[in-house]
Coordinates of C-alpha atoms and ligand atoms in Angstrom, one line a residue:
Chain N
M1 CA -73.7 -164.3 103.3
H2 CA -76.3 -162.8 100.3
I3 CA -74.7 -160.6 97.5
N4 CA -78.0 -158.6 98.4
E5 CA -76.3 -158.1 102.0
L6 CA -73.0 -156.8 100.5
M7 CA -75.0 -154.5 97.8
Q8 CA -76.7 -153.2 100.9
F9 CA -73.6 -152.4 102.5
L10 CA -71.8 -151.1 99.5
L11 CA -75.2 -148.7 99.3
T12 CA -74.6 -147.4 102.5
G13 CA -71.0 -146.8 102.1
L14 CA -71.4 -144.6 99.0
T15 CA -74.0 -142.8 100.7
L16 CA -71.1 -142.2 103.9
G17 CA -68.8 -141.8 101.6
G18 CA -70.2 -138.8 99.5
I19 CA -70.3 -137.3 102.8
Y20 CA -66.6 -137.8 103.6
A21 CA -65.8 -136.9 100.2
L22 CA -67.0 -133.3 100.4
I23 CA -65.6 -133.0 103.8
A24 CA -62.1 -134.3 102.3
L25 CA -62.1 -131.8 99.7
G26 CA -62.3 -129.3 102.4
F27 CA -59.3 -130.2 104.2
V28 CA -57.6 -130.8 100.5
T29 CA -58.6 -127.5 99.5
I30 CA -56.8 -125.3 102.3
Y31 CA -54.0 -127.8 102.6
T32 CA -52.6 -127.5 98.9
V33 CA -53.2 -123.4 98.5
T34 CA -52.4 -122.6 102.0
G35 CA -50.4 -125.3 103.7
H36 CA -52.3 -125.6 106.3
I37 CA -54.7 -128.5 108.2
N38 CA -58.0 -127.1 109.3
F39 CA -59.6 -128.9 112.0
T40 CA -62.2 -126.5 112.3
Q41 CA -63.8 -128.5 108.9
G42 CA -65.9 -130.7 111.3
E43 CA -67.3 -127.3 113.0
F44 CA -68.6 -126.2 109.9
V45 CA -70.5 -129.4 109.2
M46 CA -72.3 -129.0 112.3
L47 CA -72.8 -125.6 111.9
G48 CA -74.5 -126.1 108.8
A49 CA -76.6 -128.8 110.0
L50 CA -77.4 -127.1 112.9
I51 CA -78.8 -123.9 111.4
T52 CA -80.5 -125.7 109.0
A53 CA -82.3 -127.6 111.3
S54 CA -83.1 -124.4 113.7
M55 CA -84.2 -122.4 110.4
V56 CA -86.6 -125.2 109.5
K57 CA -88.3 -125.9 113.1
G58 CA -88.8 -122.1 112.7
G59 CA -90.5 -122.6 110.0
T60 CA -88.4 -121.6 107.0
G61 CA -88.8 -123.9 103.9
L62 CA -86.1 -126.6 103.9
W63 CA -84.4 -125.5 100.6
A64 CA -84.6 -121.7 101.8
A65 CA -83.2 -122.8 104.9
I66 CA -80.1 -125.1 103.1
I67 CA -78.9 -122.3 101.0
A68 CA -79.2 -119.8 103.8
S69 CA -77.4 -121.5 106.2
I70 CA -74.7 -122.7 103.3
L71 CA -74.3 -119.0 102.7
L72 CA -74.2 -118.2 106.6
V73 CA -71.3 -120.9 107.1
G74 CA -69.5 -119.8 103.9
L75 CA -69.5 -116.3 105.8
F76 CA -68.3 -118.0 109.1
G77 CA -65.8 -119.5 107.3
A78 CA -64.3 -116.4 105.9
L79 CA -64.6 -114.6 109.1
F80 CA -62.9 -117.4 110.5
E81 CA -59.9 -117.0 108.0
R82 CA -59.6 -113.4 108.5
A83 CA -59.8 -113.3 112.5
V84 CA -57.8 -116.2 113.2
I85 CA -55.7 -117.5 110.2
Y86 CA -54.5 -114.5 108.5
P87 CA -53.2 -113.1 111.8
A88 CA -51.3 -116.0 112.3
R89 CA -50.1 -116.8 108.8
N90 CA -46.6 -116.3 109.4
S91 CA -46.6 -118.8 112.0
P92 CA -45.1 -122.2 112.0
V93 CA -47.7 -124.7 110.5
V94 CA -47.9 -126.8 113.8
T95 CA -49.1 -123.6 115.6
V96 CA -51.9 -123.0 112.9
I97 CA -53.0 -126.6 113.3
I98 CA -53.5 -126.4 117.2
I99 CA -55.1 -122.8 116.4
T100 CA -57.7 -124.5 114.5
I101 CA -58.3 -127.2 116.8
G102 CA -58.3 -124.8 119.6
F103 CA -61.0 -122.8 117.9
S104 CA -63.3 -125.9 116.8
V105 CA -63.4 -126.4 120.8
A106 CA -64.5 -123.0 121.1
V107 CA -67.1 -123.1 118.7
R108 CA -68.3 -126.8 119.9
G109 CA -68.8 -124.8 123.3
V110 CA -70.6 -121.9 121.6
A111 CA -72.7 -124.5 120.0
L112 CA -73.6 -126.2 123.1
L113 CA -74.3 -122.7 124.7
I114 CA -76.8 -122.3 121.7
W115 CA -78.6 -125.6 120.8
G116 CA -77.6 -127.4 124.0
T117 CA -77.3 -131.3 123.9
Q118 CA -80.4 -132.4 121.9
S119 CA -80.6 -133.3 118.9
Y120 CA -82.3 -131.8 116.2
P121 CA -84.1 -133.9 113.5
L122 CA -84.6 -132.8 109.6
P123 CA -87.1 -133.8 107.1
S124 CA -86.2 -135.8 104.4
F125 CA -85.7 -134.0 101.2
S126 CA -88.6 -136.0 99.6
S127 CA -90.5 -138.6 100.6
G128 CA -91.9 -141.8 98.8
E129 CA -91.1 -145.4 98.8
P130 CA -87.0 -146.2 99.1
L131 CA -85.9 -147.6 96.0
Y132 CA -84.5 -151.1 95.2
V133 CA -81.4 -151.5 93.6
L134 CA -79.9 -155.1 92.9
G135 CA -82.0 -156.3 95.9
A136 CA -80.8 -153.7 98.3
T137 CA -83.0 -150.7 99.5
M138 CA -81.8 -147.2 99.1
N139 CA -84.0 -144.8 101.3
K140 CA -84.7 -141.4 99.4
Q141 CA -82.4 -139.3 101.5
S142 CA -79.3 -141.7 100.5
V143 CA -80.3 -141.0 97.0
W144 CA -80.2 -137.3 97.8
V145 CA -76.8 -137.5 99.7
L146 CA -75.4 -139.3 96.7
C147 CA -76.5 -136.7 94.1
L148 CA -75.7 -133.9 95.9
S149 CA -72.5 -134.4 96.8
L150 CA -71.7 -135.8 93.5
L151 CA -73.2 -132.7 92.1
A152 CA -70.8 -130.8 94.5
V153 CA -67.9 -132.5 93.6
S154 CA -68.4 -132.3 89.8
L155 CA -68.9 -128.4 90.2
L156 CA -66.1 -128.5 92.3
F157 CA -64.0 -130.0 89.6
A158 CA -65.3 -128.0 86.9
F159 CA -64.6 -124.8 88.7
F160 CA -60.9 -125.9 88.9
E161 CA -60.6 -127.0 85.4
R162 CA -62.4 -124.3 83.7
T163 CA -62.3 -121.2 85.4
V164 CA -59.5 -118.6 85.8
M165 CA -59.6 -118.4 89.4
G166 CA -60.0 -122.3 89.7
K167 CA -56.6 -122.0 87.7
A168 CA -55.2 -119.4 90.1
L169 CA -55.8 -121.9 93.1
K170 CA -54.2 -124.7 91.7
A171 CA -50.9 -122.3 90.7
C172 CA -50.7 -120.9 94.4
A173 CA -50.8 -124.6 95.3
I174 CA -48.3 -125.6 93.0
N175 CA -45.8 -122.7 93.5
R176 CA -46.6 -119.7 95.8
V177 CA -44.1 -117.4 94.9
A178 CA -44.5 -117.5 90.9
A179 CA -48.1 -117.3 91.6
R180 CA -47.3 -114.3 93.6
L181 CA -45.2 -112.9 90.5
M182 CA -48.2 -113.4 88.4
G183 CA -50.3 -111.1 91.0
I184 CA -52.2 -113.9 92.6
S185 CA -52.6 -113.0 95.9
P186 CA -52.2 -116.1 98.5
Q187 CA -54.3 -114.0 101.1
R188 CA -57.3 -113.7 99.0
M189 CA -56.9 -117.4 97.6
S190 CA -56.7 -118.3 101.3
L191 CA -59.9 -116.3 102.1
F192 CA -61.5 -118.0 99.0
C193 CA -60.3 -121.8 99.9
F194 CA -62.0 -121.3 103.6
T195 CA -65.3 -119.8 102.2
L196 CA -65.5 -122.8 99.7
S197 CA -64.5 -125.4 102.3
A198 CA -66.8 -124.1 104.8
M199 CA -69.6 -124.3 102.4
L200 CA -68.7 -127.8 101.3
G201 CA -68.7 -128.9 105.2
A202 CA -72.1 -127.0 105.7
L203 CA -73.5 -129.4 102.5
A204 CA -72.3 -132.4 104.0
G205 CA -73.7 -131.5 107.5
I206 CA -77.1 -130.5 106.0
V207 CA -77.6 -133.8 103.7
I208 CA -76.7 -136.2 106.8
T209 CA -78.8 -134.6 109.0
P210 CA -82.3 -136.2 107.9
T211 CA -80.5 -139.6 108.5
T212 CA -78.8 -138.9 111.6
T213 CA -80.1 -135.6 113.3
A214 CA -78.1 -133.1 114.3
T215 CA -76.5 -132.0 117.4
Y216 CA -73.6 -129.5 118.9
D217 CA -70.6 -132.4 118.7
M218 CA -71.5 -134.0 115.5
G219 CA -68.7 -132.1 113.8
L220 CA -65.8 -133.6 115.8
M221 CA -66.7 -137.2 114.4
L222 CA -67.3 -135.8 110.7
G223 CA -64.8 -133.7 110.8
L224 CA -61.8 -136.7 111.8
K225 CA -63.4 -138.8 109.0
G226 CA -63.5 -136.2 106.3
F227 CA -59.4 -135.7 107.4
V228 CA -59.1 -139.6 107.5
A229 CA -60.3 -139.7 103.8
A230 CA -58.4 -136.7 102.6
V231 CA -55.2 -138.5 104.0
L232 CA -56.1 -141.6 102.6
G233 CA -56.5 -139.8 99.1
G234 CA -52.6 -138.2 99.7
L235 CA -54.1 -135.1 101.1
T236 CA -53.3 -133.0 98.0
S237 CA -55.2 -134.3 95.5
T238 CA -59.1 -133.6 94.8
T239 CA -59.6 -136.7 93.2
G240 CA -57.7 -138.4 95.9
A241 CA -59.9 -137.1 98.4
V242 CA -63.5 -138.0 96.6
L243 CA -61.9 -141.5 95.9
G244 CA -60.6 -141.6 99.8
G245 CA -64.1 -140.5 100.9
F246 CA -65.9 -143.3 99.3
L247 CA -63.2 -145.9 100.2
L248 CA -63.7 -145.2 103.5
G249 CA -67.4 -145.0 103.6
I250 CA -67.8 -148.2 102.2
L251 CA -64.8 -149.7 104.2
E252 CA -66.7 -148.5 107.2
A253 CA -70.0 -150.0 106.0
M254 CA -68.5 -153.3 105.2
G255 CA -66.6 -153.4 108.8
A256 CA -69.9 -152.1 110.6
G257 CA -72.2 -154.9 109.0
L258 CA -69.5 -157.8 108.4
I259 CA -67.9 -157.2 112.1
S260 CA -70.2 -155.4 114.4
S261 CA -71.2 -151.6 113.9
G262 CA -69.7 -150.8 117.0
Y263 CA -66.4 -150.9 115.4
K264 CA -67.3 -148.4 112.6
D265 CA -65.2 -145.8 113.8
A266 CA -62.5 -147.9 114.9
I267 CA -61.8 -149.0 111.4
S268 CA -61.6 -145.6 110.1
F269 CA -58.8 -144.8 112.5
L270 CA -56.9 -147.8 111.8
I271 CA -57.0 -147.0 108.3
L272 CA -55.8 -143.6 108.9
L273 CA -53.2 -145.3 111.3
L274 CA -52.3 -148.0 108.4
V275 CA -52.0 -145.3 105.9
L276 CA -49.7 -142.9 107.8
L277 CA -47.3 -146.0 108.7
K278 CA -47.3 -147.2 105.3
R279 CA -48.3 -145.0 102.6
P280 CA -47.8 -141.2 104.0
E281 CA -48.4 -140.3 100.6
G282 CA -51.6 -141.5 100.3
L283 CA -53.2 -144.3 98.0
L284 CA -52.6 -142.1 94.9
G285 CA -49.7 -140.2 95.4
K286 CA -46.3 -141.7 94.3
P287 CA -43.6 -142.6 96.9
D288 CA -41.4 -140.1 97.8
G289 CA -43.6 -137.3 95.5
K290 CA -43.2 -134.2 96.4
R291 CA -46.1 -131.9 97.4
V292 CA -47.6 -131.1 94.6
Chain C
M1 CA -38.3 -96.0 83.5
L2 CA -37.1 -98.1 86.3
E3 CA -34.7 -96.8 89.1
V4 CA -33.0 -98.2 91.6
K5 CA -31.5 -96.1 94.5
N6 CA -29.2 -97.3 97.2
L7 CA -31.0 -100.6 97.8
H8 CA -30.1 -102.7 100.8
T9 CA -31.8 -106.2 101.5
R10 CA -30.9 -108.8 104.1
H11 CA -31.3 -112.1 104.1
G12 CA -31.7 -112.7 108.4
W13 CA -28.5 -110.6 109.1
N14 CA -26.3 -111.0 106.1
Y15 CA -26.7 -107.8 103.8
A16 CA -27.2 -109.6 100.0
L17 CA -27.3 -106.3 98.6
K18 CA -25.7 -103.3 100.2
G19 CA -26.5 -99.7 98.4
V20 CA -27.4 -100.8 94.8
S21 CA -28.3 -98.0 92.3
F22 CA -29.0 -98.1 88.6
R23 CA -31.2 -97.1 86.2
V24 CA -33.1 -98.8 83.3
P25 CA -34.3 -96.3 80.7
A26 CA -37.2 -97.4 78.8
S27 CA -36.9 -99.6 75.9
H28 CA -33.3 -100.4 77.0
L29 CA -32.1 -104.1 77.9
V30 CA -30.0 -103.2 81.2
A31 CA -27.7 -106.4 82.4
V32 CA -26.6 -107.0 85.5
V33 CA -23.9 -109.5 85.8
G34 CA -22.1 -111.4 88.7
A35 CA -21.0 -114.5 90.2
N36 CA -22.8 -116.7 92.3
G37 CA -24.2 -115.8 95.3
A38 CA -23.2 -111.7 94.1
G39 CA -26.7 -110.9 95.2
K40 CA -28.5 -110.9 91.8
S41 CA -31.4 -112.9 92.5
T42 CA -32.1 -110.9 95.3
L43 CA -32.1 -107.6 93.5
L44 CA -34.8 -108.9 90.9
G45 CA -36.6 -110.3 94.0
T46 CA -36.5 -107.1 95.7
V47 CA -37.6 -104.7 92.8
A48 CA -40.3 -107.5 92.0
G49 CA -41.1 -107.0 95.9
I50 CA -40.6 -111.1 97.1
Y51 CA -38.0 -109.6 99.5
S52 CA -38.3 -106.4 101.2
C53 CA -35.5 -104.0 101.2
S54 CA -34.2 -102.6 104.4
E55 CA -33.2 -99.5 102.8
G56 CA -33.4 -97.5 99.6
E57 CA -36.2 -96.8 96.7
V58 CA -37.1 -98.3 93.7
L59 CA -39.1 -95.7 91.5
L60 CA -41.2 -97.0 88.4
E61 CA -41.8 -93.9 86.1
G62 CA -41.0 -91.9 89.3
L63 CA -43.7 -94.0 91.7
P64 CA -42.2 -95.6 94.7
I65 CA -43.0 -99.3 94.6
Q66 CA -40.5 -100.7 97.3
R67 CA -43.0 -101.0 99.8
M68 CA -45.7 -102.8 97.7
P69 CA -46.2 -106.5 97.7
A70 CA -45.1 -108.8 94.9
E71 CA -48.8 -109.3 93.5
K72 CA -49.7 -105.3 93.4
I73 CA -46.2 -104.6 91.8
V74 CA -47.4 -106.8 88.5
R75 CA -49.9 -105.1 88.5
Q76 CA -48.4 -101.9 88.5
G77 CA -46.4 -103.1 85.6
V78 CA -43.4 -105.1 86.6
C79 CA -43.1 -108.6 86.0
L80 CA -40.3 -111.0 87.2
V81 CA -39.7 -114.2 85.2
P82 CA -37.8 -116.0 87.9
E83 CA -34.7 -117.7 88.7
H84 CA -35.5 -121.6 87.4
R85 CA -38.2 -120.8 85.4
Q86 CA -40.4 -121.7 88.0
I87 CA -43.5 -122.4 85.7
F88 CA -46.7 -124.4 87.0
D89 CA -45.5 -127.4 85.9
S90 CA -48.7 -129.5 86.5
L91 CA -50.9 -127.0 84.4
T92 CA -51.0 -127.1 80.7
V93 CA -48.9 -124.6 78.8
E94 CA -52.0 -122.5 77.8
D95 CA -53.0 -122.2 81.4
N96 CA -49.7 -120.7 82.2
L97 CA -49.7 -118.4 79.6
L98 CA -53.3 -117.3 81.0
L99 CA -52.1 -117.2 84.3
G100 CA -49.4 -114.8 83.1
A101 CA -52.6 -112.4 82.1
Y102 CA -54.0 -113.0 85.6
P103 CA -53.5 -109.3 86.7
R104 CA -55.7 -108.1 83.7
W105 CA -58.3 -110.8 84.0
G106 CA -62.1 -109.5 84.1
G107 CA -60.9 -106.7 81.1
N108 CA -61.3 -107.8 77.5
R109 CA -60.5 -111.6 76.9
R110 CA -60.3 -111.1 73.4
E111 CA -57.4 -108.8 73.7
I112 CA -55.8 -111.3 76.0
K113 CA -56.2 -114.3 73.2
T114 CA -54.8 -112.0 70.8
D115 CA -51.9 -111.4 73.4
M116 CA -51.4 -115.0 73.3
D117 CA -51.5 -115.4 69.7
Y118 CA -48.6 -112.8 69.6
I119 CA -46.6 -114.2 72.3
L120 CA -46.8 -117.7 70.4
T121 CA -45.5 -115.9 67.2
I122 CA -42.6 -114.9 69.7
F123 CA -42.1 -118.7 70.6
P124 CA -43.8 -120.8 67.9
A125 CA -42.7 -124.1 69.1
L126 CA -44.7 -123.6 72.5
S127 CA -48.0 -123.4 69.7
D128 CA -47.7 -127.3 69.5
R129 CA -47.8 -127.8 73.1
L130 CA -50.7 -125.9 74.3
Q131 CA -52.2 -128.6 75.8
D132 CA -49.4 -130.5 77.4
P133 CA -48.5 -129.9 80.9
A134 CA -45.9 -127.3 80.9
G135 CA -43.4 -130.0 83.3
G136 CA -43.0 -132.1 80.5
L137 CA -41.2 -129.6 78.4
S138 CA -37.6 -129.2 78.0
G139 CA -35.5 -126.9 79.6
G140 CA -35.6 -124.5 77.0
M141 CA -38.9 -124.6 75.9
Q142 CA -39.9 -124.2 79.8
Q143 CA -37.7 -121.2 79.7
M144 CA -39.5 -119.9 76.6
L145 CA -42.8 -120.6 78.5
A146 CA -41.5 -118.3 81.6
I147 CA -41.0 -115.8 79.5
G148 CA -43.9 -115.7 77.3
R149 CA -45.9 -116.0 80.9
G150 CA -44.0 -113.1 82.3
L151 CA -44.9 -111.0 78.8
M152 CA -48.5 -112.0 79.3
S153 CA -49.0 -109.4 81.7
K154 CA -47.9 -106.7 79.2
P155 CA -45.2 -105.5 81.9
K156 CA -43.6 -101.8 81.7
V157 CA -40.3 -103.9 82.7
L158 CA -39.9 -107.4 82.4
L159 CA -37.1 -108.5 84.8
L160 CA -35.2 -111.7 83.8
D161 CA -33.5 -114.0 86.2
E162 CA -30.7 -116.3 84.2
P163 CA -32.6 -117.2 81.6
S164 CA -29.3 -119.1 80.3
L165 CA -29.4 -121.3 83.4
G166 CA -29.1 -125.1 82.7
L167 CA -29.3 -124.7 78.7
A168 CA -27.4 -125.9 75.9
P169 CA -25.3 -123.1 74.0
L170 CA -27.5 -123.1 71.4
L171 CA -30.6 -122.7 73.2
V172 CA -28.8 -120.0 75.0
K173 CA -28.4 -118.0 71.7
E174 CA -31.8 -118.6 70.4
I175 CA -33.1 -117.3 73.9
F176 CA -31.1 -114.1 73.5
K177 CA -32.0 -113.7 70.0
T178 CA -35.2 -113.4 71.2
L179 CA -34.3 -111.0 74.1
D180 CA -33.0 -108.9 71.3
D181 CA -35.8 -108.8 69.3
L182 CA -38.0 -108.2 72.2
K183 CA -35.7 -104.9 73.2
K184 CA -36.1 -104.0 69.7
L185 CA -40.1 -103.9 69.9
G186 CA -39.6 -101.8 72.6
T187 CA -39.8 -103.9 75.8
T188 CA -37.9 -102.4 78.8
I189 CA -35.6 -105.7 80.0
L190 CA -34.0 -106.0 83.4
L191 CA -31.4 -109.0 82.8
V192 CA -29.2 -110.6 85.4
E193 CA -27.0 -113.2 83.9
Q194 CA -23.6 -115.2 85.3
N195 CA -23.2 -115.8 81.8
A196 CA -21.5 -112.4 81.1
R197 CA -20.6 -112.9 77.3
A198 CA -24.0 -113.8 76.5
A199 CA -25.7 -110.8 78.1
M200 CA -23.4 -108.4 77.1
Q201 CA -24.2 -109.0 73.4
V202 CA -27.5 -107.6 73.9
A203 CA -27.3 -105.4 76.6
D204 CA -27.4 -101.7 76.0
R205 CA -25.7 -101.5 79.7
V206 CA -24.0 -103.5 81.8
Y207 CA -23.6 -103.4 85.3
V208 CA -21.3 -106.1 87.4
M209 CA -22.1 -107.0 90.7
D210 CA -20.2 -108.4 93.6
H211 CA -21.0 -109.2 96.9
G212 CA -24.1 -107.1 96.7
Q213 CA -22.4 -103.8 95.3
I214 CA -22.2 -102.5 91.9
V215 CA -18.5 -102.6 91.3
L216 CA -18.3 -101.6 87.4
E217 CA -20.8 -100.3 84.8
G218 CA -20.6 -98.8 81.1
S219 CA -21.5 -99.8 77.9
P220 CA -20.7 -103.4 76.3
E221 CA -18.3 -102.1 74.6
D222 CA -16.1 -100.1 77.4
L223 CA -16.9 -102.9 79.7
K224 CA -15.1 -105.4 76.9
K225 CA -12.2 -103.2 77.4
D226 CA -11.7 -103.0 80.9
H227 CA -9.2 -105.2 82.0
R228 CA -10.7 -106.2 85.2
M229 CA -13.9 -107.2 83.4
Q230 CA -11.7 -109.1 80.7
Q231 CA -9.8 -111.4 83.7
A232 CA -12.7 -111.9 85.9
Y233 CA -15.6 -112.4 83.7
L234 CA -15.0 -112.8 79.9
G235 CA -12.1 -115.5 80.6
K236 CA -9.0 -113.8 78.9
G237 CA -6.0 -115.4 80.5
Y238 CA -6.8 -118.1 82.5
M239 CA -10.2 -119.6 81.1
R240 CA -10.0 -121.7 78.1
P241 CA -10.4 -119.5 74.9
V242 CA -14.2 -119.6 73.4
R243 CA -14.7 -118.4 69.7
E244 CA -16.0 -115.0 69.8
D245 CA -19.7 -115.5 68.6
S246 CA -20.0 -118.3 71.4
C247 CA -22.7 -118.0 73.9
E248 CA -21.1 -120.7 75.8
D249 CA -22.0 -120.5 79.6
Y250 CA -19.2 -119.4 81.8
A251 CA -18.3 -120.4 85.4
V252 CA -17.5 -117.2 86.5
P253 CA -15.1 -117.1 89.3
K254 CA -15.9 -115.2 92.5
V255 CA -14.8 -112.1 93.5
L256 CA -11.8 -110.7 91.8
I257 CA -12.6 -107.3 91.6
Ligands
ATP301 N1 -33.8 -116.9 101.1 C1 -32.6 -116.8 101.7 N2 -32.0 -116.7 102.9 C2 -30.9 -116.4 103.2 N3 -30.1 -116.2 102.6 C3 -30.1 -116.1 101.2 C4 -31.5 -116.1 100.5 N4 -31.2 -116.1 99.1 C5 -30.2 -115.8 98.9 N5 -29.4 -115.8 100.0 C6 -28.0 -115.5 100.2 O1 -27.4 -114.4 99.8 C7 -26.6 -113.8 99.2 C8 -27.0 -113.5 97.6 O2 -27.7 -114.1 97.0 P1 -28.4 -114.1 95.8 O3 -29.6 -115.6 95.1 O4 -29.3 -112.7 95.3 O5 -27.4 -114.5 94.7 P2 -27.3 -114.9 93.0 O6 -26.5 -113.7 92.7 O7 -28.5 -114.8 92.6 O8 -26.4 -115.9 92.9 P3 -26.7 -116.9 91.7 O9 -26.0 -117.0 90.6 O10 -26.5 -118.5 92.4 O11 -28.2 -117.1 91.4 C9 -26.1 -115.4 98.9 O12 -24.7 -115.2 99.8 C10 -26.9 -116.0 99.6 O13 -26.6 -117.5 100.2
MG302 MG1 -29.5 -116.1 91.2

């Protein structure tokens, strides 16, 4: 096998990984701050993609459509939190998980009614020749995916490290009661997390659409992949989520390239099983470590 | 300043507070002492809004606050420094202090900075460790940080839950010296302690709590003379003798009154 080929898989993997990382960050942000696992995350991805594609089809400029779509999905995330999660805030964790699964099915159903089963394309963000990196090709959209996801991740990290709101979110994740005693409202933090995660998901869906097109059911698989990436990273660490995303993307691309592309999805679920069985604390987590 | 009237709180079906009443006048340090499980933490938790009471009132300068959630009560000016310190251990010392000022964020940043400098003069040991993760501090430093974080909200009343817990006698002495200083600077403090002797050295007024009720009250001088208090909490008789000025932690026997 050629080194070029490996390089090609690596690049493909990184591109996929960027998308998984964005979705995984949504899972992790919500989980650490509220303790809930939000399986509606994938639907945020789908909504972001379909709304952008429809708007562009309707004549809106690409970037305007992207920004509008991210904002709309953010709003949707906020409404979802208020209407569905907030009323169930005192229910057991499992109940809330089931609620999010149920809600995701409902959202998918509504999307099917609105958009039908056909797939919606989106033009590449910029045209031009693909780039050549160490003998492998990387089309312009992959560069966009990688750059935009890295940008979003850096902004998110800066937000957590530098702003009071970010620190308040961390405080809430570390010790909810103590955070309340400092005047930090867990409910407001929860609302914020769902909005933020919805926007991250939407971004992931938008950047992947020029390559894959958008369909009403794309959220299911992408959401699950993001979840696998989050679990891989330990579910409580933002750094872990990003690394988990890239690792999953690379493993998938390698597996698809070296074995068969038919095994692409199976690989990630095999990884999920292995991690859950052998290292439930994730690759970064300390064994037996408490939840942060 | 703070008035608690006939407060009842339950955990499940068990009443942990059965009609507790007392007042904390401005710039006073009031101590509530009691044995393990007497309901002291429940009392502070109820005042701070973590637990909801089933009956009774908590008045802050006449304003009833017993129905407010914890995050709102801080904004009214009642700040609880909780049991076991509960600092944000993976955040830095500085971030812990800054989060203490969260209720008045959006206000004047320079003022918050000034307040932080002021608190670092109260706890100078923290100044060298500002960028360290708070979880790496020693128990005593963590307690100082927890109190400092509480003070950052500029509370009208500071609630302290067992600041002596798990600390060496020398550190207990240091912490209580600081409490005394804070009181002299005009801070209103409601302190809850098992270490009755240490608490009585700084308190203006002491309430003794047992099984969710106040069973004795008075000035520290009066209580030191009270034979029930001596027997149960100050160790005369069947506890090993201790030097008068010591702040050694007492294992307080349950019930007895
Ligand atoms: N969250 C809770 N759920 C159920 N019961 C509780 C809870 N917290 C306290 N209790 C019970 O309420 C009673 C009072 O507890 P509390 O923690 O207020 O006592 P305390 O005086 O603070 O004791 P300590 O000295 O151990 O801190 C105890 O019998 C305890 O078992
Ligand atoms: Mg207690």
